[in-house]
Structure formats: structure tokens, C-alpha cells
Amino acid sequence: MYLYQTGRQQELSIAEIEALAPSSSLKIVDDQFVAVDQAIRLKHMGGSLKQAFILDELADSSTASIKRRILSIDPTHLFAAEDKKYNFGISCYGLEIADNDINGIALELKKKLKKLDTPRKLRVVPTKNQALSNAQVQHNKLFDRNKGAELVLVKGRDGIIYLAVTTDTQNLDNYTARDMQRPNTDTFVGMLPIKLAQMLINLAKASPEKKGYVLDPFCGLGTVIQECAYAGIAAYGTDISPEMVRASEENLQWFTELKNVPANYTIETGDATSHTWSEPIQAVATEMFLGEPLKSLPSPEKVHELNTQSNQLLTKFLANIHGQIAVGTVLAIATPAWRIHNSFSSVISVDELQQLGYTYASFQHVDSTDLVYIRDNQQTGRRIMVLIKK
Ligand SMILES: C[S@@+](CC[C@H](N)C(=O)[O-])C[C@H]1O[C@@H](n2cnc3c(N)ncnc32)[C@H](O)[C@@H]1O
């Protein structure tokens, strides 16, 4: 079993995991972690920050009991070889334990491991605010058993304490490079966050093994195409604007050369409401037009107008593509969602979707009609619709 540390919007992270590990038994541990019986490649997941292999489940959350269990840990679970230098540290989530106690346990473990017949050169990475930062884990390579280890303790909602060892963590520098270093970036069209692009691709159940292209019919600067290239999936981007098509072609040329990945993509100009796509489509992953960036919340009338336009565009696109994809094709679509009181502007109804020939994908642990991606300070968020062609 593995623990996955989920992103800020846990529902979306859970939906992504369900799409990637459909047969697995997923258990929600708390509002930051889920347990899954499969190893999923974190590098291609947008919604999970850390993956850790579960070593044990403990019933007693007292510091003394946790210390006893950690000091009895089998060193082969932490380090690959015996005679090397290693860094290690401990992160706790949801436990009432002071940093001093965490660091004290780590130092005692260091002493104990040094006394073994096959001693190691160990250094403790100090924990602040209960857990090591992603930067500490990355910098000290604590996810790599040839370099170090991070022990993770998570207290679940049910009182069980999961003891795990980190097996992978999101590489934030790599994400920043894939985002900010692109030749063409544009804050006006509002580029899709890289992690959300990965989530859309996964929610659409796209895969390098499936035949056909992942279509992004509103491709903008090509974020979805780029992340498909990164995952080895053929991608097909179209956009109504020839400038956007040129810009995304430039971005993709830069990216495929930089990462030395095959340029398995096609980009062309096309109106999503009337275009005929010439390549076979395995899945749709896209972010629709979000409208102009808003500094303050528009009036209710303006929201109504923007929302109506967006829903019309979505309806026309869904009607146009319906005859061009096979039954069962999954479409993961980010549409704009404007804040209204404590809720969000509405999207086309389930009945309208039925009439257009689509249903919502269903998830076991989240409501598929209520997936919204928004930052606290944003007025416009994104509603993530995961639809299936009937
Ligand atoms: C929010 S942007 C997509 C951004 C993109 N996901 C990215 O990361 O750069 C929406 C795009 O939809 C395009 N667009 C608007 N109406 C369209 C239509 N009817 N058909 C195709 N593209 C359209 C715009 O030109 C714009 O590039």
C-alpha cells in the first residue's frame, strides 16, 4: 500500500487517482493523504505531491510508542546499501508531537544505526513545523534509497497511524521550467497550470498504449500538448487563433528538443464548434476559453452573460465533436467557474448533456459534478467536467 499526499484540492487529486488506478481500493486517510494499493508514477500525476510506501499501521499515537516503533525499524527499508553516506529525516502529519521530540527520535535512530555491525554515515535533516519541506526532501534526495530516506507518519481520521517511507516527490524545479521557460507565455489568455494539464490528461484516461491522439480543441499555447509529449502520448491541438497555433508550435518545438522527446503532435487552426479533425481521437483534454482576466468580481449580470456565452460554446463544441469520437471516449474539460456568493456559476445541466449524448464519468469517492479548481484569491476558477460519450 502507498500513501499519496494530495494537492490543495483533494477532490480533484482523488478523481485523478481513481482514473489512474481504477481497480485499486482507495482509502481517504485525512484531508491531505489517501492510501492506494498501487504504485502510480508520480512524475505524470498533477494532483499528488508525494508518494510513500506504507511499512506499518500503528494503533497507539503516544510519542513513546512511535519512538519504540521507529527505533525498531529494519534499516533495509530505509537505505539501499550499508557503507554509504545517507541523509534522513522524519515528517509527521496530524500527530501531536513537538519538533524537538521528532528530531530527538531521529538522533536516537542515527545512534542506533551507527552501532550496528554494518554502520552507515548518517546525517539527520532537521524537521521544522512537524514535517520536512519539499525542498529539503528534494535537495537531500530523501526519496532515493541510495542517497537518503524520509520517514512519514500520518494520523488518519480513524485514529490509525501510518508509518511510511517516501518513494517519490514532485520535482518543483522541473515544473517551473516546463511552465515559465517556454518561449511563448501569455497571462492574458491565462495559461493552464501544468499540474492541471496533467490532471486533465489523466482524467481523460489518455495513455501511450491507446491508439489515437489526445485532442485539445482550445489548445492556446499548447500546455496540454506539451504534457502529452512529456508522457509519450500523441496529441492533436487546434485553436481558432492562427497566432496561438504559431505560438504553441514554437513552444512544442522548444519542449521536445529540450526534453528530447518525440514530436508526436499535430497543431492546426480550427473553430472547435465546426472543425473536422482528421486524426483518430482517443480522448479529449482541454481548457475552454475563460474570458478576459478579472481583477474584481463582475456584477451578477456580467457573470450571467459570461456564463451563458461559455455554456453556448461548450454546447456547440460537444455537438460538433459527438459524431467524430467513439462511444466511451472520455472528455476532461476545464470550463470557467465564476464565484457567486458561496458557490459557482452553473454549467449546462445533466439533462442537456444527456440530450447532447454525454454522461458524467462517475467516481466512488468524489462528486463528479462538483470538481472546481480555484485559488483563494481568484475570481474565476475552473470547473472540471469529466464526460463520457454515450
Ligand atoms: C484559455 S485559452 C486555452 C489556454 C491553453 N490551455 C494554454 O495552456 O495555453 C482558450 C483558447 O481558446 C481559443 N478559442 C476561443 N474560441 C474558440 C473556438 N471557438 N474554437 C477554438 N478555439 C477557440 C482561444 O484562442 C484561446 O487560445
Coordinates of C-alpha atoms and ligand atoms in Angstrom, one line a residue:
M1 CA 0.0 0.0 0.0
Y2 CA 1.1 3.5 -0.8
L3 CA 0.3 6.9 0.7
Y4 CA -0.3 9.8 -1.7
Q5 CA -0.2 13.3 -0.4
T6 CA -2.9 15.2 -2.3
G7 CA -2.8 18.7 -3.6
R8 CA -4.8 21.7 -2.3
Q9 CA -8.0 20.5 -3.9
Q10 CA -8.2 17.0 -2.7
E11 CA -11.4 16.1 -4.6
L12 CA -9.5 16.6 -7.9
S13 CA -6.5 14.6 -6.7
I14 CA -8.7 11.8 -5.7
A15 CA -10.6 11.8 -9.0
E16 CA -7.2 11.7 -10.8
I17 CA -6.1 8.7 -8.7
E18 CA -9.4 6.9 -9.4
A19 CA -8.9 7.5 -13.1
L20 CA -5.3 6.1 -13.0
A21 CA -5.8 3.1 -10.6
P22 CA -9.4 2.0 -11.3
S23 CA -9.1 -1.4 -9.7
S24 CA -7.5 -0.2 -6.6
S25 CA -9.0 0.1 -3.2
L26 CA -8.6 3.8 -2.3
K27 CA -9.0 4.9 1.3
I28 CA -9.1 8.6 2.3
V29 CA -6.7 8.8 5.3
D30 CA -7.3 12.5 6.1
D31 CA -7.7 15.8 4.2
Q32 CA -4.1 15.6 2.9
F33 CA -3.4 11.9 2.3
V34 CA -5.0 8.9 0.7
A35 CA -3.9 5.2 0.7
V36 CA -3.9 3.2 -2.5
D37 CA -2.9 -0.3 -3.2
Q38 CA -0.9 0.6 -6.3
A39 CA 2.2 2.4 -7.2
I40 CA 1.3 5.2 -9.7
R41 CA 4.1 7.1 -11.5
L42 CA 4.1 10.4 -9.6
K43 CA 6.0 12.2 -12.3
H44 CA 2.9 12.1 -14.5
M45 CA 0.4 12.9 -11.8
G46 CA -0.6 16.6 -11.4
G47 CA -2.6 16.2 -8.2
S48 CA -0.3 14.3 -5.8
L49 CA 2.8 15.8 -4.1
K50 CA 4.4 12.8 -2.5
Q51 CA 4.3 9.0 -2.7
A52 CA 5.3 6.9 0.3
F53 CA 5.4 3.1 0.8
I54 CA 3.4 2.1 3.9
L55 CA 5.6 0.0 6.3
D56 CA 3.2 -0.4 9.2
E57 CA -0.1 0.8 10.7
L58 CA 0.0 1.7 14.4
A59 CA -2.8 2.0 16.9
D60 CA -1.1 3.9 19.7
S61 CA -0.2 7.6 18.9
S62 CA 1.8 8.3 22.1
T63 CA 5.3 9.7 21.4
A64 CA 6.8 6.8 23.4
S65 CA 5.1 4.2 21.2
I66 CA 6.0 5.9 18.0
K67 CA 9.6 6.2 19.2
R68 CA 9.7 2.5 20.0
R69 CA 8.4 1.5 16.6
I70 CA 10.8 3.8 14.7
L71 CA 13.8 2.6 16.7
S72 CA 12.9 -1.0 15.7
I73 CA 12.7 -0.2 12.0
D74 CA 14.5 -2.5 9.6
P75 CA 17.3 -0.4 8.1
T76 CA 16.9 -2.1 4.7
H77 CA 13.5 -0.3 4.4
L78 CA 15.4 3.0 4.6
F79 CA 18.7 2.6 2.8
A80 CA 19.8 0.5 -0.2
A81 CA 23.4 -0.3 0.9
E82 CA 25.3 -0.4 4.1
D83 CA 28.5 1.6 3.7
K84 CA 27.5 4.8 2.2
K85 CA 26.6 8.3 3.4
Y86 CA 22.9 8.9 3.9
N87 CA 20.7 11.8 5.0
F88 CA 17.5 11.0 6.6
G89 CA 14.6 12.8 8.4
I90 CA 11.1 12.4 9.8
S91 CA 7.9 14.1 8.8
C92 CA 4.7 13.9 10.9
Y93 CA 1.2 14.9 9.8
G94 CA -1.8 15.1 12.1
L95 CA 0.1 13.9 15.2
E96 CA 0.5 15.9 18.4
I97 CA 4.3 15.7 18.6
A98 CA 6.8 18.5 19.1
D99 CA 9.6 19.2 16.6
N100 CA 12.1 18.6 19.5
D101 CA 10.7 15.1 20.0
I102 CA 10.7 14.3 16.3
N103 CA 14.3 15.4 16.0
G104 CA 15.2 13.6 19.2
I105 CA 13.8 10.3 17.8
A106 CA 15.8 10.9 14.5
L107 CA 19.0 11.4 16.5
E108 CA 18.4 8.2 18.5
L109 CA 17.8 6.2 15.4
K110 CA 21.0 7.6 14.0
K111 CA 22.9 6.5 17.1
K112 CA 21.3 3.0 16.9
L113 CA 22.0 2.5 13.3
K114 CA 25.6 3.6 13.8
K115 CA 26.1 0.9 16.5
L116 CA 25.1 -1.9 14.1
D117 CA 27.8 -4.3 12.7
T118 CA 27.5 -2.6 9.4
P119 CA 27.4 1.1 10.3
R120 CA 26.4 3.9 7.9
K121 CA 27.5 7.5 7.8
L122 CA 24.2 9.2 8.7
R123 CA 23.1 12.8 8.9
V124 CA 19.7 13.9 10.3
V125 CA 17.9 16.5 8.2
P126 CA 16.2 18.6 10.9
T127 CA 12.4 18.8 10.9
K128 CA 10.7 22.2 11.4
N129 CA 6.9 22.6 11.8
Q130 CA 6.4 18.9 12.1
A131 CA 7.4 18.0 8.5
L132 CA 10.4 18.3 6.2
S133 CA 9.7 20.8 3.3
N134 CA 9.6 19.5 -0.3
A135 CA 12.8 21.5 -0.9
Q136 CA 14.6 19.6 1.9
V137 CA 13.4 16.2 0.6
Q138 CA 14.4 17.2 -3.0
H139 CA 17.7 18.8 -2.1
N140 CA 18.8 15.8 0.1
K141 CA 17.3 13.3 -2.3
L142 CA 15.4 11.7 0.6
F143 CA 13.2 9.8 -1.9
D144 CA 16.2 7.9 -3.3
R145 CA 17.2 5.0 -1.1
N146 CA 20.8 5.3 -2.5
K147 CA 21.0 8.8 -1.0
G148 CA 18.7 9.0 1.9
A149 CA 15.3 8.4 3.4
E150 CA 12.3 10.3 4.8
L151 CA 10.1 8.5 7.3
V152 CA 6.5 9.7 7.1
L153 CA 3.9 9.4 9.9
V154 CA 0.3 10.3 9.2
K155 CA -2.5 10.0 11.7
G156 CA -5.7 9.1 9.8
R157 CA -9.3 10.1 10.6
D158 CA -9.8 6.7 12.0
G159 CA -7.0 7.1 14.6
I160 CA -4.6 4.7 12.8
I161 CA -1.1 6.0 12.4
Y162 CA 0.5 5.1 9.1
L163 CA 4.3 4.7 9.1
A164 CA 5.7 5.0 5.6
V165 CA 8.9 5.7 3.7
T166 CA 8.9 8.2 0.9
T167 CA 9.4 6.7 -2.6
D168 CA 8.9 9.8 -4.7
T169 CA 8.1 13.5 -4.5
Q170 CA 7.1 16.2 -7.1
N171 CA 10.1 17.9 -8.6
L172 CA 9.0 21.6 -8.3
D173 CA 12.0 22.9 -10.3
N174 CA 11.1 20.7 -13.3
Y175 CA 7.5 22.1 -13.1
T176 CA 8.7 25.7 -13.0
A177 CA 11.0 25.1 -16.0
R178 CA 8.2 23.5 -18.0
D179 CA 6.0 26.4 -17.2
M180 CA 8.0 29.6 -17.1
Q181 CA 10.8 28.9 -19.6
R182 CA 8.5 28.4 -22.6
P183 CA 9.3 30.8 -25.5
N184 CA 5.7 32.0 -25.5
T185 CA 3.8 32.7 -22.3
D186 CA 0.8 34.9 -22.0
T187 CA -1.0 36.0 -18.9
F188 CA -3.9 37.4 -21.0
V189 CA -5.2 34.0 -22.2
G190 CA -4.4 32.6 -18.8
M191 CA -2.2 29.6 -19.3
L192 CA -3.3 26.3 -17.9
P193 CA -1.3 25.3 -14.8
I194 CA 1.0 22.4 -15.8
K195 CA -0.3 20.2 -13.0
L196 CA -3.9 20.8 -14.1
A197 CA -3.0 19.9 -17.7
Q198 CA -1.6 16.6 -16.3
M199 CA -4.8 16.0 -14.3
L200 CA -7.0 16.6 -17.4
I201 CA -4.9 14.1 -19.4
N202 CA -5.2 11.5 -16.7
L203 CA -8.9 12.2 -16.0
A204 CA -9.5 11.7 -19.8
K205 CA -7.8 8.2 -19.3
A206 CA -5.3 9.1 -22.0
S207 CA -2.4 6.7 -22.4
P208 CA 0.6 6.0 -24.7
E209 CA -0.8 2.4 -25.1
K210 CA -4.1 3.6 -26.6
K211 CA -4.4 4.2 -30.3
G212 CA -5.1 7.8 -31.5
Y213 CA -4.4 11.3 -30.4
V214 CA -5.4 13.3 -27.3
L215 CA -7.3 16.3 -28.7
D216 CA -7.1 19.8 -27.2
P217 CA -9.6 21.8 -29.4
F218 CA -8.8 25.1 -27.5
C219 CA -5.1 24.5 -27.3
G220 CA -3.9 28.1 -26.8
L221 CA -0.2 28.0 -26.0
G222 CA -0.1 24.2 -26.1
T223 CA 0.2 23.2 -22.4
V224 CA -1.9 20.0 -22.8
I225 CA 0.1 19.1 -26.0
Q226 CA 3.3 19.6 -24.1
E227 CA 2.3 17.4 -21.2
C228 CA 1.1 14.7 -23.6
A229 CA 4.6 14.9 -25.2
Y230 CA 6.2 14.6 -21.8
A231 CA 4.1 11.5 -21.1
G232 CA 4.7 9.9 -24.5
I233 CA 1.1 10.4 -25.7
A234 CA 0.3 11.6 -29.3
A235 CA -1.5 14.9 -29.1
Y236 CA -3.6 17.0 -31.6
G237 CA -4.2 20.7 -30.9
T238 CA -6.4 23.1 -32.6
D239 CA -7.3 26.7 -31.9
I240 CA -9.4 29.3 -33.6
S241 CA -6.5 31.8 -33.5
P242 CA -3.6 31.4 -36.0
E243 CA -1.3 33.3 -33.6
M244 CA -2.0 30.8 -30.9
V245 CA -1.3 27.9 -33.3
R246 CA 2.1 29.5 -34.2
A247 CA 2.9 30.2 -30.6
S248 CA 2.1 26.6 -29.5
E249 CA 4.1 25.2 -32.4
E250 CA 7.1 27.2 -31.2
N251 CA 6.6 26.1 -27.6
L252 CA 6.3 22.5 -28.6
Q253 CA 9.5 22.6 -30.8
W254 CA 11.4 24.1 -27.8
F255 CA 10.0 21.5 -25.4
T256 CA 10.5 18.4 -27.5
E257 CA 14.1 19.5 -28.2
L258 CA 14.8 20.4 -24.5
K259 CA 13.4 17.1 -23.2
N260 CA 14.5 15.0 -26.2
V261 CA 11.0 13.5 -26.5
P262 CA 9.4 12.5 -29.9
A263 CA 7.5 15.3 -31.6
N264 CA 4.4 13.2 -31.9
Y265 CA 1.8 16.0 -32.3
T266 CA -0.2 17.9 -34.8
I267 CA -1.4 21.5 -34.4
E268 CA -3.7 23.4 -36.8
T269 CA -6.1 26.3 -36.9
G270 CA -9.8 25.4 -36.3
D271 CA -13.0 26.5 -34.8
A272 CA -14.0 23.9 -32.1
T273 CA -17.6 24.4 -32.9
S274 CA -17.3 23.4 -36.6
H275 CA -13.9 21.8 -37.2
T276 CA -13.5 18.3 -38.7
W277 CA -10.5 16.7 -37.0
S278 CA -8.6 14.5 -39.4
E279 CA -6.8 12.2 -36.9
P280 CA -8.4 9.5 -34.7
I281 CA -9.1 10.8 -31.2
Q282 CA -8.5 8.6 -28.1
A283 CA -9.5 11.2 -25.6
V284 CA -10.2 15.0 -25.2
A285 CA -8.3 17.1 -22.6
T286 CA -8.9 20.8 -22.8
E287 CA -9.4 24.1 -21.2
M288 CA -12.0 26.2 -22.8
F289 CA -11.9 30.0 -23.3
L290 CA -12.0 31.5 -19.8
G291 CA -12.8 35.1 -20.9
E292 CA -10.8 38.1 -20.0
P293 CA -8.9 38.0 -16.7
L294 CA -11.0 39.7 -14.0
K295 CA -9.4 41.9 -11.2
S296 CA -12.6 42.1 -9.3
L297 CA -15.9 40.2 -9.1
P298 CA -18.1 41.3 -12.1
S299 CA -21.7 42.2 -11.5
P300 CA -24.2 39.3 -11.4
E301 CA -25.5 40.4 -14.8
K302 CA -22.0 40.3 -16.2
V303 CA -21.4 36.8 -14.7
H304 CA -24.7 35.6 -16.2
E305 CA -23.6 37.0 -19.7
L306 CA -20.1 35.4 -19.5
N307 CA -21.5 32.1 -18.2
T308 CA -24.2 32.0 -21.0
Q309 CA -21.5 32.6 -23.6
S310 CA -19.3 29.9 -22.2
N311 CA -22.1 27.3 -21.9
Q312 CA -23.1 28.1 -25.5
L313 CA -19.5 27.5 -26.7
L314 CA -19.4 24.2 -24.7
T315 CA -22.7 23.0 -26.1
K316 CA -21.7 23.8 -29.7
F317 CA -18.3 22.1 -29.3
L318 CA -19.9 19.0 -27.7
A319 CA -22.5 18.8 -30.5
N320 CA -19.8 19.2 -33.2
I321 CA -17.4 16.5 -31.8
H322 CA -20.1 14.0 -31.0
G323 CA -20.1 12.3 -34.4
Q324 CA -16.3 12.4 -34.6
I325 CA -15.4 10.2 -31.5
A326 CA -16.2 6.7 -30.5
V327 CA -18.7 5.7 -27.8
G328 CA -17.0 5.6 -24.5
T329 CA -14.4 8.3 -25.3
V330 CA -13.7 10.4 -22.2
L331 CA -13.6 14.2 -22.3
A332 CA -11.9 16.1 -19.5
I333 CA -12.9 19.7 -19.9
A334 CA -12.0 22.7 -17.8
T335 CA -14.7 25.4 -18.2
P336 CA -14.8 28.8 -16.4
A337 CA -16.5 29.0 -13.0
W338 CA -17.2 32.4 -11.5
R339 CA -17.7 32.8 -7.8
I340 CA -21.3 33.6 -6.9
H341 CA -21.9 34.0 -3.1
N342 CA -20.6 30.8 -1.6
S343 CA -20.9 28.8 -4.8
F344 CA -20.1 28.9 -8.5
S345 CA -21.8 29.8 -11.7
S346 CA -23.8 26.9 -13.2
V347 CA -22.8 24.8 -16.1
I348 CA -25.1 23.1 -18.6
S349 CA -27.4 20.6 -16.9
V350 CA -27.2 16.8 -16.8
D351 CA -30.3 16.7 -18.9
E352 CA -28.8 18.9 -21.5
L353 CA -25.7 16.8 -21.5
Q354 CA -27.9 13.6 -21.9
Q355 CA -29.6 15.2 -24.9
L356 CA -26.2 16.0 -26.4
G357 CA -25.2 12.4 -26.0
Y358 CA -22.9 12.6 -22.9
T359 CA -22.9 11.5 -19.3
Y360 CA -20.7 12.5 -16.4
A361 CA -18.0 9.9 -15.5
S362 CA -18.6 8.6 -12.0
F363 CA -16.1 8.4 -9.2
Q364 CA -16.5 6.4 -6.0
H365 CA -15.1 9.0 -3.6
V366 CA -16.0 12.4 -5.1
D367 CA -19.0 14.0 -6.8
S368 CA -18.1 14.3 -10.5
T369 CA -20.5 17.3 -10.9
D370 CA -18.7 19.3 -8.3
L371 CA -15.0 19.4 -9.2
V372 CA -13.7 23.0 -9.2
Y373 CA -10.1 24.2 -9.3
I374 CA -9.6 27.7 -7.9
R375 CA -7.1 29.6 -5.9
D376 CA -8.2 31.6 -2.8
N377 CA -7.5 35.0 -4.4
Q378 CA -9.0 34.2 -7.8
Q379 CA -12.4 35.4 -9.1
T380 CA -12.5 32.9 -12.0
G381 CA -11.9 29.3 -11.3
R382 CA -12.2 26.2 -13.5
R383 CA -14.9 23.6 -13.3
I384 CA -13.5 20.3 -14.3
M385 CA -16.1 18.2 -16.2
V386 CA -15.3 14.6 -17.0
L387 CA -17.8 13.4 -19.6
I388 CA -18.2 10.2 -21.5
K389 CA -19.7 9.9 -24.9
K390 CA -22.7 7.6 -24.9
Ligands
LIG1 C1 -8.0 29.6 -22.0 S1 -7.3 29.5 -23.6 C2 -6.5 28.0 -23.5 C3 -5.2 28.0 -22.9 C4 -4.4 26.8 -23.1 N1 -5.0 25.7 -22.3 C5 -3.0 27.1 -22.7 O1 -2.5 26.5 -21.7 O2 -2.4 27.9 -23.3 C6 -8.6 29.3 -24.7 C7 -8.2 29.3 -26.1 O3 -9.4 29.0 -26.8 C8 -9.3 29.6 -28.1 N2 -10.7 29.7 -28.6 C9 -11.7 30.6 -28.3 N3 -12.8 30.3 -29.0 C10 -12.5 29.2 -29.8 C11 -13.2 28.3 -30.7 N4 -14.5 28.6 -31.0 N5 -12.6 27.3 -31.3 C12 -11.3 27.0 -31.0 N6 -10.5 27.8 -30.1 C13 -11.1 28.8 -29.5 C14 -8.6 30.9 -27.8 O4 -8.0 31.4 -29.0 C15 -7.7 30.5 -26.7 O5 -6.4 30.3 -27.2

